[in-house]
Short mmCIF file of C-alpha atoms in Angstrom, two decimals:
data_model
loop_
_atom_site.label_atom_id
_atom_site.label_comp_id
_atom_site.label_asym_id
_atom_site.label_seq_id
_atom_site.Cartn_x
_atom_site.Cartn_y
_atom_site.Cartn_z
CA UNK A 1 -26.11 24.47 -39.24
CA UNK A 2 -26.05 24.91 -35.61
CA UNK A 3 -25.48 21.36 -35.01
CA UNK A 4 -22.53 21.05 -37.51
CA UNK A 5 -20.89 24.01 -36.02
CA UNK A 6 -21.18 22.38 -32.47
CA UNK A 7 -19.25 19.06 -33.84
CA UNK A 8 -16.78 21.29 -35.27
CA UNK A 9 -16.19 22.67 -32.12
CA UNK A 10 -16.09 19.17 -30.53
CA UNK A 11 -13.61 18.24 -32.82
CA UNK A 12 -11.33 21.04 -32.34
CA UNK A 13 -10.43 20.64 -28.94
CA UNK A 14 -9.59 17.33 -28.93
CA UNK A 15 -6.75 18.16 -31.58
CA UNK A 16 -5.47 21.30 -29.41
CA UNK A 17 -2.75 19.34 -26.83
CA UNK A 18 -3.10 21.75 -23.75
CA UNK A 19 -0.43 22.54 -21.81
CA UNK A 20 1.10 19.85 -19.01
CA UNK A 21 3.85 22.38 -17.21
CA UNK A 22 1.75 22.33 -14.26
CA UNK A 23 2.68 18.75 -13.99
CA UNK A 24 6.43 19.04 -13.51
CA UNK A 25 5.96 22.05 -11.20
CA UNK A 26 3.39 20.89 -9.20
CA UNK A 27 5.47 17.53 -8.60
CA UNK A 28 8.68 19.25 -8.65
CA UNK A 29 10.17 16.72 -10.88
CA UNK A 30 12.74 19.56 -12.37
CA UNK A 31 14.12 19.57 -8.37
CA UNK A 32 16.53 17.45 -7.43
CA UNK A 33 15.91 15.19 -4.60
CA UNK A 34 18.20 14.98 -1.52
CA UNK A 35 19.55 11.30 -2.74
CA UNK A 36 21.89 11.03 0.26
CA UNK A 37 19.93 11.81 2.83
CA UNK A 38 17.16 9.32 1.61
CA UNK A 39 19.78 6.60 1.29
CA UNK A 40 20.91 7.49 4.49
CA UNK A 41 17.51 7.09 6.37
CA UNK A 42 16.55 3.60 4.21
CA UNK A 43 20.41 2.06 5.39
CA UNK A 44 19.73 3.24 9.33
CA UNK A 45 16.17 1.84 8.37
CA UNK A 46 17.20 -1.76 7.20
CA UNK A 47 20.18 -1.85 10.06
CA UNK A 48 17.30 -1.46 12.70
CA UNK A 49 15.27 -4.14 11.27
CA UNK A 50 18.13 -6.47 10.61
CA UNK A 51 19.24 -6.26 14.47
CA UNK A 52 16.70 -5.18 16.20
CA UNK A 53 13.21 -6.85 14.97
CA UNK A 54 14.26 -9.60 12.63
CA UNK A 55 16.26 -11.63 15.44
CA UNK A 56 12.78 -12.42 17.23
CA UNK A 57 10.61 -12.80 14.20
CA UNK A 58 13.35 -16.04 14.15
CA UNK A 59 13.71 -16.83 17.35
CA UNK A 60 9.93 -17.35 17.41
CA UNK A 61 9.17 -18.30 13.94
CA UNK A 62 6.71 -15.26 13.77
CA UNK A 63 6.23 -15.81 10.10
CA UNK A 64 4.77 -19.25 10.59
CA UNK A 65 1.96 -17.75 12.13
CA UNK A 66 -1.58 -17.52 10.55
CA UNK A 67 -1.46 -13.19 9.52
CA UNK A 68 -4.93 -12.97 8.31
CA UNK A 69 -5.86 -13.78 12.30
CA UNK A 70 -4.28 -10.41 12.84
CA UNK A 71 -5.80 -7.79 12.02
CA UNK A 72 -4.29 -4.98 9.42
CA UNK A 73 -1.74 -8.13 8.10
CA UNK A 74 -3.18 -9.64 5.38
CA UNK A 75 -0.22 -12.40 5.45
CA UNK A 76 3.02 -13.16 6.37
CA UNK A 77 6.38 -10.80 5.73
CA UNK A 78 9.38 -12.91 5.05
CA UNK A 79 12.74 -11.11 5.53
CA UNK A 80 12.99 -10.81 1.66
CA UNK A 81 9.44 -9.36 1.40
CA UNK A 82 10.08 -6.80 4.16
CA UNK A 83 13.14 -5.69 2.13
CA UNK A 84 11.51 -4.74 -0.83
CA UNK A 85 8.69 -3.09 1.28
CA UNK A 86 11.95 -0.85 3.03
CA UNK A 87 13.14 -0.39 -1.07
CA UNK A 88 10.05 -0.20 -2.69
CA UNK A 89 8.35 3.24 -4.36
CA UNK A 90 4.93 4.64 -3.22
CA UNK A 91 2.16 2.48 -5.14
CA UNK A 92 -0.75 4.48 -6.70
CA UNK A 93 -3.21 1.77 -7.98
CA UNK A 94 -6.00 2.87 -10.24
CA UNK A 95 -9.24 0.46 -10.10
CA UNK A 96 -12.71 1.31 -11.20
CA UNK A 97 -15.37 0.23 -14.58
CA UNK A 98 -13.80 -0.05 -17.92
CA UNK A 99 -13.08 2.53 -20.28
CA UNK A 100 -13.23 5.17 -17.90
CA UNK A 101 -9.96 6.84 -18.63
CA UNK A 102 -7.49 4.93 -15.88
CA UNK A 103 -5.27 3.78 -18.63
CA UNK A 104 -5.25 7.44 -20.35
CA UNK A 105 -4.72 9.26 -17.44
CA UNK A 106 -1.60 7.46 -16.65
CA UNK A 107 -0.84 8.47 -20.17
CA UNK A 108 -1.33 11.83 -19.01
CA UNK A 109 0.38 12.08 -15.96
CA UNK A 110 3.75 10.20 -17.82
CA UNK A 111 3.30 12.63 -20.91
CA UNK A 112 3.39 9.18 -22.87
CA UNK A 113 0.49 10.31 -25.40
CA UNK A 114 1.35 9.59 -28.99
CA UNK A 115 4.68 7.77 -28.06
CA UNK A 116 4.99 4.40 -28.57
CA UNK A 117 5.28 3.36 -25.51
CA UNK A 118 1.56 5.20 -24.08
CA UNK A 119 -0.71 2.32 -22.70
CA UNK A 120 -3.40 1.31 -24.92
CA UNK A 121 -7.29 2.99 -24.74
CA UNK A 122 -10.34 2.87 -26.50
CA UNK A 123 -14.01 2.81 -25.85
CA UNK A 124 -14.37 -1.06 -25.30
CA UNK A 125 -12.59 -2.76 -22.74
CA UNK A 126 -9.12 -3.01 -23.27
CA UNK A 127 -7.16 -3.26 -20.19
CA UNK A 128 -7.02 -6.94 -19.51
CA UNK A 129 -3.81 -7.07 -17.24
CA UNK A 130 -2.60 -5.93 -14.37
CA UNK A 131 0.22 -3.33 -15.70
CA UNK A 132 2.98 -2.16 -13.14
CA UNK A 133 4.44 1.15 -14.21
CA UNK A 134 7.77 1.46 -13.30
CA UNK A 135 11.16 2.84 -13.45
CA UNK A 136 13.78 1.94 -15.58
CA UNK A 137 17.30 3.06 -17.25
CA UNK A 138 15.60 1.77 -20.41
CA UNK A 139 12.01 1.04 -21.99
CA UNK A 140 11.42 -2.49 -21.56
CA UNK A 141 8.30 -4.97 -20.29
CA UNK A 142 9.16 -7.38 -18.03
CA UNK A 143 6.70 -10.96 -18.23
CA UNK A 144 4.95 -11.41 -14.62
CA UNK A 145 6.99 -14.24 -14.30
CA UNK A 146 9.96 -12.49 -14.00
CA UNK A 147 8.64 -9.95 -11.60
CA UNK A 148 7.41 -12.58 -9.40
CA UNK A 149 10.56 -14.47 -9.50
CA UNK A 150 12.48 -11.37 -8.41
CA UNK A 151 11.93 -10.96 -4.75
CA UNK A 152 13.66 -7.33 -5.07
CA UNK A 153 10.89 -6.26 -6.54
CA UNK A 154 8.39 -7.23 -3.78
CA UNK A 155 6.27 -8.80 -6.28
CA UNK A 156 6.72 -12.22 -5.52
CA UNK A 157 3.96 -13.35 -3.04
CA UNK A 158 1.82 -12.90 -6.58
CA UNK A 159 2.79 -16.42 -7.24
CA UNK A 160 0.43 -17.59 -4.86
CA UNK A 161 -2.50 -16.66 -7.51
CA UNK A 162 -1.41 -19.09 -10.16
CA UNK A 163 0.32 -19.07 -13.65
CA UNK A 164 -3.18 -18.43 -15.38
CA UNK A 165 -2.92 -14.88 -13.22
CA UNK A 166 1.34 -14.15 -14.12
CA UNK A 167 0.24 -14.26 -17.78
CA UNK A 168 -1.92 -11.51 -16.71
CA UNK A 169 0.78 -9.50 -15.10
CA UNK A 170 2.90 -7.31 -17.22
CA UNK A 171 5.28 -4.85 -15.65
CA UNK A 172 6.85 -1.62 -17.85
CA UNK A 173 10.08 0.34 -17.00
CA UNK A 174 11.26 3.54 -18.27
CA UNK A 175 13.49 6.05 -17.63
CA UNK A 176 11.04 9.06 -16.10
CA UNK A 177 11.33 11.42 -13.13
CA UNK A 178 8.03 10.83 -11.62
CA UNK A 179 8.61 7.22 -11.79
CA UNK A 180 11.83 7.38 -9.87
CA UNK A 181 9.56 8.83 -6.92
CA UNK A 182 6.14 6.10 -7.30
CA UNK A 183 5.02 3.15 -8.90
CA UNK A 184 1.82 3.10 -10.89
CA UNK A 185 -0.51 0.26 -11.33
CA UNK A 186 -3.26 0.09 -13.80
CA UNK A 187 -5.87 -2.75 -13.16
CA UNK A 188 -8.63 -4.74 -15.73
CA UNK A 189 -11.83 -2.46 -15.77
CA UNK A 190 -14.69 -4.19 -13.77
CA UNK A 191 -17.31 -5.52 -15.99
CA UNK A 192 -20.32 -6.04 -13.92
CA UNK A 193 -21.91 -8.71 -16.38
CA UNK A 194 -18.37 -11.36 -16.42
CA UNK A 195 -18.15 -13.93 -13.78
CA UNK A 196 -14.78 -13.93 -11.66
CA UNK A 197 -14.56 -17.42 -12.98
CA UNK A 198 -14.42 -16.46 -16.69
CA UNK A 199 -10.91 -14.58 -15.98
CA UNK A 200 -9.21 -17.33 -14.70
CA UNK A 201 -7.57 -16.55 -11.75
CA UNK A 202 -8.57 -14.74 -8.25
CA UNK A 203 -9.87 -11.19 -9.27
CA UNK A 204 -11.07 -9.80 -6.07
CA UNK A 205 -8.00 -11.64 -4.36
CA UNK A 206 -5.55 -10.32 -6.43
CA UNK A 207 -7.27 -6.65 -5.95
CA UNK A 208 -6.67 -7.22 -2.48
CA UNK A 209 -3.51 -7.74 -2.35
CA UNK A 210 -2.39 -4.51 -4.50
CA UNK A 211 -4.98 -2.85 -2.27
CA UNK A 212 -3.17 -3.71 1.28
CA UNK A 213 0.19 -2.33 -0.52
CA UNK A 214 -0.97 0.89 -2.70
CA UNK A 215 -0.59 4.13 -0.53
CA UNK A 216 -2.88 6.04 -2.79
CA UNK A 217 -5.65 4.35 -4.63
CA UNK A 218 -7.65 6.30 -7.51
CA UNK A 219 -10.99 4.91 -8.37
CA UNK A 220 -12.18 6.74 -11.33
CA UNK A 221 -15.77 6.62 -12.31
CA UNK A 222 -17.32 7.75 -16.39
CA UNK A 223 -19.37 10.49 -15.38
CA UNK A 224 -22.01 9.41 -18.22
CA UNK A 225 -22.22 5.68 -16.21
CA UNK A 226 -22.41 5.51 -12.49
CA UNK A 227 -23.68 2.35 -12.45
CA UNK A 228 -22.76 0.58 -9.19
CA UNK A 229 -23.41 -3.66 -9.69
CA UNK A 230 -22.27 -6.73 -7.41
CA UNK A 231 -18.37 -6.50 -8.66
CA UNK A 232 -18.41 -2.83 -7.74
CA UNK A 233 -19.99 -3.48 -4.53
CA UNK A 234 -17.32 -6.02 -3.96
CA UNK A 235 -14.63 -3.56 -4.63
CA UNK A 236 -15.64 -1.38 -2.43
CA UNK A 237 -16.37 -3.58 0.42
CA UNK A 238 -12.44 -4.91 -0.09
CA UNK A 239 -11.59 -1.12 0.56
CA UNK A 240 -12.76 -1.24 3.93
CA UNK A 241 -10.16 0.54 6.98
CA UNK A 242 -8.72 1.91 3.33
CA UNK A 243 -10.80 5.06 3.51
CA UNK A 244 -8.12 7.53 3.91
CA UNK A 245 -5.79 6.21 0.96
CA UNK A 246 -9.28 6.32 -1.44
CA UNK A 247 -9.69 9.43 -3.97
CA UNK A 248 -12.81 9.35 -6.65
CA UNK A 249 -11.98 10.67 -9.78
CA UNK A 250 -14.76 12.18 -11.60
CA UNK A 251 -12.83 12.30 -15.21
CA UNK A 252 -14.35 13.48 -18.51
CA UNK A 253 -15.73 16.11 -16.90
CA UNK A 254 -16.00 18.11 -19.61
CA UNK A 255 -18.26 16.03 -21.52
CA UNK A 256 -21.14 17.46 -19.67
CA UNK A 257 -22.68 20.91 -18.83
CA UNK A 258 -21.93 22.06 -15.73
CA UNK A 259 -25.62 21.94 -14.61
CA UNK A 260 -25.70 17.85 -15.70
CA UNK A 261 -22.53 17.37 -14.42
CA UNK A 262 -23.72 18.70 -10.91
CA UNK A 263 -26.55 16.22 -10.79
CA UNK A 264 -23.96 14.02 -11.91
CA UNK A 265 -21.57 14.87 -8.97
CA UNK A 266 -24.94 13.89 -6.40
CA UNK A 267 -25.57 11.03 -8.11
CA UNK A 268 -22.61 9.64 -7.78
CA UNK A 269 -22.63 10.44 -3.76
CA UNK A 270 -25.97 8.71 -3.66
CA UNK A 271 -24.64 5.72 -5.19
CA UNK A 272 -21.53 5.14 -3.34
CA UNK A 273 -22.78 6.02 0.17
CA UNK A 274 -24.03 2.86 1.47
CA UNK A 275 -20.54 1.36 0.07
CA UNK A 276 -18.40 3.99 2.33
CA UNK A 277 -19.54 3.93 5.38
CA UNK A 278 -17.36 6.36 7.04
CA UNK A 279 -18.15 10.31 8.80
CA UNK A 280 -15.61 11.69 6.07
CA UNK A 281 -16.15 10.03 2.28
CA UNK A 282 -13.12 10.57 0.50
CA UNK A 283 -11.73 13.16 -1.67
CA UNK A 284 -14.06 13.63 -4.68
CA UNK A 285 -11.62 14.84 -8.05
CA UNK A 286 -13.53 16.41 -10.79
CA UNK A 287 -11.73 16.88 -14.23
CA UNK A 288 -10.88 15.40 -17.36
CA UNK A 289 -7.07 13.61 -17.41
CA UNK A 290 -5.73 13.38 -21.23
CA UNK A 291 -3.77 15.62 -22.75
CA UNK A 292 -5.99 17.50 -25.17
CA UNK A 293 -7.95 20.71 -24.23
CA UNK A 294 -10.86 21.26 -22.37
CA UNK A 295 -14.36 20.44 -24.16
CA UNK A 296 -15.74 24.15 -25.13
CA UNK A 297 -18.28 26.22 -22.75
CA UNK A 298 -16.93 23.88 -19.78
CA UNK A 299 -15.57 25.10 -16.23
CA UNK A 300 -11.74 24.98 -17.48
CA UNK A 301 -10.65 26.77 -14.63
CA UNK A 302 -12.59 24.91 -12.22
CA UNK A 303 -11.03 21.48 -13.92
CA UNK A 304 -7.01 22.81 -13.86
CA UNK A 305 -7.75 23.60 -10.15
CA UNK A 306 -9.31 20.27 -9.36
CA UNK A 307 -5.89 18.59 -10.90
CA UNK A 308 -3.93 21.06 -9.51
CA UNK A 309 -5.10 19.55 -6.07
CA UNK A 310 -5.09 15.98 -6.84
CA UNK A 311 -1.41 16.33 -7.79
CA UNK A 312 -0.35 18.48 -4.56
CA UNK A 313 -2.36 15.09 -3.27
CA UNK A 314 -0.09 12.81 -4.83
CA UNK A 315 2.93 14.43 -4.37
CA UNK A 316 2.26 14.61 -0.45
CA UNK A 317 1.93 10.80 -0.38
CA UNK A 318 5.45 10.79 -2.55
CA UNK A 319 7.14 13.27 0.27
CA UNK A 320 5.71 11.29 2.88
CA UNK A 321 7.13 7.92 1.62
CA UNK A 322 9.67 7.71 4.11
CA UNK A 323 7.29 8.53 6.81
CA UNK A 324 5.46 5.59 6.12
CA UNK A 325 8.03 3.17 5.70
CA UNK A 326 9.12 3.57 8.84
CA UNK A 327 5.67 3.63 10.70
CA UNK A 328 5.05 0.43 8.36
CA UNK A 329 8.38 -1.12 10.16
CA UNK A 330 7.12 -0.01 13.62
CA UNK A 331 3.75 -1.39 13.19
CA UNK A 332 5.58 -4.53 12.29
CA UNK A 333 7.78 -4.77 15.20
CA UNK A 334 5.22 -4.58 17.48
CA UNK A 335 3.46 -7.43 16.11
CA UNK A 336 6.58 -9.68 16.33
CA UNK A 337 7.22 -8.40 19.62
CA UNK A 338 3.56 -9.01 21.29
CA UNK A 339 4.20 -12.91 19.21
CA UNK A 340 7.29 -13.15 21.22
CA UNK A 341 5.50 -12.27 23.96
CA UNK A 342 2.37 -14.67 24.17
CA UNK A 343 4.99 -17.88 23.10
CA UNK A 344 7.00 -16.64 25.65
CA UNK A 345 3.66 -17.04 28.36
CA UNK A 346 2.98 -20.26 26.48
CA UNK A 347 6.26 -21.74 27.28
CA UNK A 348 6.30 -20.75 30.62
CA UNK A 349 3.11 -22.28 31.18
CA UNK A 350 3.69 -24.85 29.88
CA UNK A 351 6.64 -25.85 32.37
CA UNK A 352 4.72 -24.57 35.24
CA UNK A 353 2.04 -27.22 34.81
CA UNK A 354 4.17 -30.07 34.20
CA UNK A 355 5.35 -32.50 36.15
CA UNK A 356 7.39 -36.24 36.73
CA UNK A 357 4.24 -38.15 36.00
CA UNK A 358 2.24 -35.74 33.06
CA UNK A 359 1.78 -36.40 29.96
CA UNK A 360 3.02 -33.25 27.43
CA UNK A 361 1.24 -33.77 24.90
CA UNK A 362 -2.38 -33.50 27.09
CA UNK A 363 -0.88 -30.39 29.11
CA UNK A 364 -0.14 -28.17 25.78
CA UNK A 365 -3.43 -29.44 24.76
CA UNK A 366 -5.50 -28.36 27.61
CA UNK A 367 -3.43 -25.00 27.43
CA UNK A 368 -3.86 -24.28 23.34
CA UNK A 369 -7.42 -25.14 23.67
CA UNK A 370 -8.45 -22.80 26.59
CA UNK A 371 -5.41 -20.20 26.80
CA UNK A 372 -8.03 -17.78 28.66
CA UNK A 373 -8.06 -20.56 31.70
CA UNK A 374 -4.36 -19.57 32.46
CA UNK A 375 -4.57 -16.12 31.50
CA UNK A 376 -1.63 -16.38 28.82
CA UNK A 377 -3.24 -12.86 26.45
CA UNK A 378 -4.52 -11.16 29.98
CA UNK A 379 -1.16 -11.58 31.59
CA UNK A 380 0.20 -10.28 28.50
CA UNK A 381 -1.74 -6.69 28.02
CA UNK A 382 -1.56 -6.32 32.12
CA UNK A 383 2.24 -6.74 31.92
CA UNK A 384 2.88 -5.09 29.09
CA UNK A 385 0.54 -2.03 28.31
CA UNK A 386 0.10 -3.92 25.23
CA UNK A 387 -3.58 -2.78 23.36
CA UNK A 388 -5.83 -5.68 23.41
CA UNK A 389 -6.52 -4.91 19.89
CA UNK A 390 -3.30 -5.65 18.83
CA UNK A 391 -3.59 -9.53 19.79
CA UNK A 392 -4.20 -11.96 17.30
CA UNK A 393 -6.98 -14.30 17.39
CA UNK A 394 -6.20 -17.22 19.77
CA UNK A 395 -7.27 -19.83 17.09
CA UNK A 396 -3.95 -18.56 15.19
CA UNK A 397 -1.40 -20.43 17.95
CA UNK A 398 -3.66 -23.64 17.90
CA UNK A 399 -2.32 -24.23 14.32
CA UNK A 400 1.25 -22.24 14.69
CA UNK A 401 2.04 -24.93 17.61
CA UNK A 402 0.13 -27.33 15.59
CA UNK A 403 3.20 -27.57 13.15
CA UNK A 404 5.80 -26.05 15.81
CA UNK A 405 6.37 -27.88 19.09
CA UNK A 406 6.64 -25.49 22.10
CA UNK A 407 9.62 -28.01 23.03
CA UNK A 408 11.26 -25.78 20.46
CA UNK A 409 11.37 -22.64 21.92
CA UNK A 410 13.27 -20.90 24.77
CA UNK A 411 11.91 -18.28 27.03
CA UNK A 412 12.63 -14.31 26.65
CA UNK A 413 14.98 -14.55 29.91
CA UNK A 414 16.75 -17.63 27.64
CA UNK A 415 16.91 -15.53 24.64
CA UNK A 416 20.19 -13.48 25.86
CA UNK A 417 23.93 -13.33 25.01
CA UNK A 418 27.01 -11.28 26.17
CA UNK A 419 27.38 -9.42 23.51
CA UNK A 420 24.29 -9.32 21.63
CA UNK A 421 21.88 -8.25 24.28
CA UNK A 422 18.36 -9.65 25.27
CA UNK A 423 15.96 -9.95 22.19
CA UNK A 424 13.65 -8.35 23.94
CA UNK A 425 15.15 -5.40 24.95
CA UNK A 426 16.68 -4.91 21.55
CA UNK A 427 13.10 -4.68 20.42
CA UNK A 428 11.76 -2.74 22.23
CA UNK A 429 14.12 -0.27 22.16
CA UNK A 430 13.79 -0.24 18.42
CA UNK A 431 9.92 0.52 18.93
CA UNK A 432 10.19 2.62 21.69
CA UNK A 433 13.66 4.57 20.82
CA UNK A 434 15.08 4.19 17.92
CA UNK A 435 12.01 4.39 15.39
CA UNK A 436 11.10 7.16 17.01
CA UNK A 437 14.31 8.65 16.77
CA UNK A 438 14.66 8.24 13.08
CA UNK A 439 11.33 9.57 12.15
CA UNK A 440 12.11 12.84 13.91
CA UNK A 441 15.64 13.39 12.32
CA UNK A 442 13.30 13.02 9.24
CA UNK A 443 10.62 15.69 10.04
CA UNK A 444 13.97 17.73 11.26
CA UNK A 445 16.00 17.28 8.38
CA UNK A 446 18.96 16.34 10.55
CA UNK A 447 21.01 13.54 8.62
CA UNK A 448 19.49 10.42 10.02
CA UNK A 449 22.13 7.55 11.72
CA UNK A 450 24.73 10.07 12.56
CA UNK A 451 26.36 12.22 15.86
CA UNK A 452 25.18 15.57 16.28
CA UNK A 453 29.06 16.48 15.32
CA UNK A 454 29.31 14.34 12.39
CA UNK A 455 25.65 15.85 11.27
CA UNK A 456 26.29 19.64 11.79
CA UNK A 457 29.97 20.36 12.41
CA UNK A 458 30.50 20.50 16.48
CA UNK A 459 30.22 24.02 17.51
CA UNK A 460 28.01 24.53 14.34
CA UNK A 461 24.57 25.89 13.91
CA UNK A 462 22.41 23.17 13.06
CA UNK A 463 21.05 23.50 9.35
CA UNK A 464 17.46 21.98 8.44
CA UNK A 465 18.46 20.52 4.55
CA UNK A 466 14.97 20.99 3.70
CA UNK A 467 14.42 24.70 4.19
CA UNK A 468 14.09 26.64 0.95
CA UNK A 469 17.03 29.00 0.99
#
């Protein structure tokens, strides 16, 4: 009798919808961003790349050069690709074992349960593809074809991973507030017993890749299976230097006690420490994202507090979008300019040591093969205050001048015009200035790429836009 009455129970909640309101406030989708100032910031944004970085990422060809011998860049960033990374919404990518709830908490979070548009769940495996959330003035899927054909969308270095991988890739757009403010991406659950082979394309690879762009990245564990095998272990060891975008999600929380879920909760520590290997392991979330109510004689309040804080978590990363686009742009600059840099040293070299009678080809040799011998990286980090852990490996320019002739470059003190300026300058006045510059009348609120007058009125108080009135 006892038993019957417990299923009953069991049954109950999970036909009681409980209520989502803390959603919308906690993400303040019912305010209405400053649209203006945004577009304001991502126009003084792409106006600072176009003439300030992107002149000596041609000049020098930067993206010819080998980007997985630097570290941080996984590969290159054409001008189109850059573009969409200036355009492009926050990522959140959710990764972790199959059916642990990744596909129904999107569900959750997009209120999309019992529409016909919710993405599909059960108990078995049933994500297969990688599914790209997105906003739309419409519901409508979009083949991975498409999205990697559309270099807009930033999506198109996917093509590198095959066809067999773009019928794998399915992207969905719809008209919601949260998805005007961040992408979601839901990923195949890892199934410890398939060989990589037996999906057909790249898995870890194509993790990778969605891992070096995501700015928040949820891996959600099944609190009734922790088990960590080889494909876990892999995933993990891909989300090395990633420690600070990682959360754990604990979800179905309420499937246990709270005394089994505690040894759950150490478990789960015990497992993943020797795969994060960091002072600080990352955020630990424990709750239970769908929409129906808590499991009975469960810590509800514990679980609405717990979600509570992961979306104040997700909404920072949202606010701080901007923040990071630019830092993302500065980080890039200074990679083209310390390129720009060390060709520069290798072309000056180069003429110093030749002469009537030598041969080129042997004197670039000599200098590609032993660049230490004439001090081309010392030279740069003592002239330039340059952090030696910013160079790129040296092996990287034995193959970039391998397919580009230093005959085909001009020095830095070549590389000025009348009216343009010196490449170099412009650069680093961009990194040093004008970055800078624009991430402060962020944090300020001041109207970015405008006069003090034209920003406040002259004679005006200055007003910070983003003070609550």
């Amino acid at each position: 009798m006892a038993t019957n009455k417990k299923s009953t129970l069991l049954e109950d909640h999970t036909s009681v919808l409980r209520d989502t309101s803390h959603i919308d406030e906690t993400l303040r989708l019912a305010t209405e961003e400053k649209a203006s100032d945004y577009a304001a910031a991502i126009q003084t944004l792409r106006k600072i790349y176009h003439t300030s970085i992107k002149p000596m990422e041609q000049a020098y060809k930067y993206n010819e050069l080998r980007q997985h011998e630097i570290s941080g860049m996984p590969e290159a960033f054409s001008a189109a690709l850059l573009y969409g990374e200036i355009t492009s919404k926050p990522m959140v990518l959710f990764l972790g074992p199959w059916s642990v709830g990744k596909s129904s908490m999107i569900n959750y979070l997009l209120g999309l349960h019992d529409s016909p548009y919710q993405l599909y769940t059960g108990a078995e495996p049933t994500t297969s593809e990688f599914t790209v959330i997105m906003h739309g003035e419409k519901i409508r899927s979009v083949e991975g074809i498409v999205m990697a054909a559309d270099s807009s969308r930033s999506f198109s270095p996917l093509e590198k991973f095959g066809q067999n991988f773009l019928e794998k890739l399915i992207g969905i757009e719809m008209p919601h507030k949260l998805l005007e403010r961040v992408t979601f991406v839901d990923t195949p659950g890892i199934i410890e017993n398939r060989k990589q082979q037996e999906r057909g394309y790249p898995f870890n690879d194509v993790c990778q890749w969605f891992i070096d762009r995501a700015d928040l990245i949820f891996v959600v564990f099944d609190p009734t299976k922790l088990d960590v095998g080889l494909e876990l272990e892999m995933l993990f060891k891909q989300l090395k230097g990633r420690e600070s975008q990682i959360r754990i999600i604990l979800n179905k929380a309420d499937n246990l006690a709270t005394q089994d879920l505690m040894r759950v909760y150490g478990a789960l520590f015990w497992s993943l420490a020797p795969l994060i290997n960091v002072t600080e392991p990352p955020r630990v979330y424990v709750s239970s994202f769908w929409p129906y109510d808590y499991a009975p004689d469960t810590s509800r309040e514990l679980f609405k507090r717990e979600e509570i804080s992961l979306l104040e978590d997700l909404n920072q990363v949202i606010e701080n979008r901007m923040e990071n686009k630019i830092a993302f742009i500065r980080q890039h600059g200074i990679r083209v300019r310390i390129h720009g840099l060390l060709v520069d040293r290798y072309v000056q070299t180069f003429k110093e040591k030749m002469s009537f009678f030598s041969d080129p080809e042997l004197v670039f040799q000599e200098i590609v093969d032993d660049p230490d011998k004439f001090y081309i990286f010392k030279s740069i980090l003592a002239k330039t205050n340059v952090s030696k852990f910013d160079l790129p490996n040296r092996d990287a320019y034995r193959d970039f001048f391998g397919i580009n002739p230093i005959t085909n470059f001009k020095p830095l003190s070549a590389q000025c015009s009348y009216i343009g300026g010196c490449l170099l300058d412009k650069i680093e006045k961009a990194i040093t200035t004008e970055l800078p510059a624009l991430l402060s009348s962020i944090n300020s609120g001041k109207q970015p790429g405008l006069s003090s007058c034209e920003a406040t009125g002259c004679g005006e108080k200055p007003k910070n836009r983003y003070r609550k009135n």
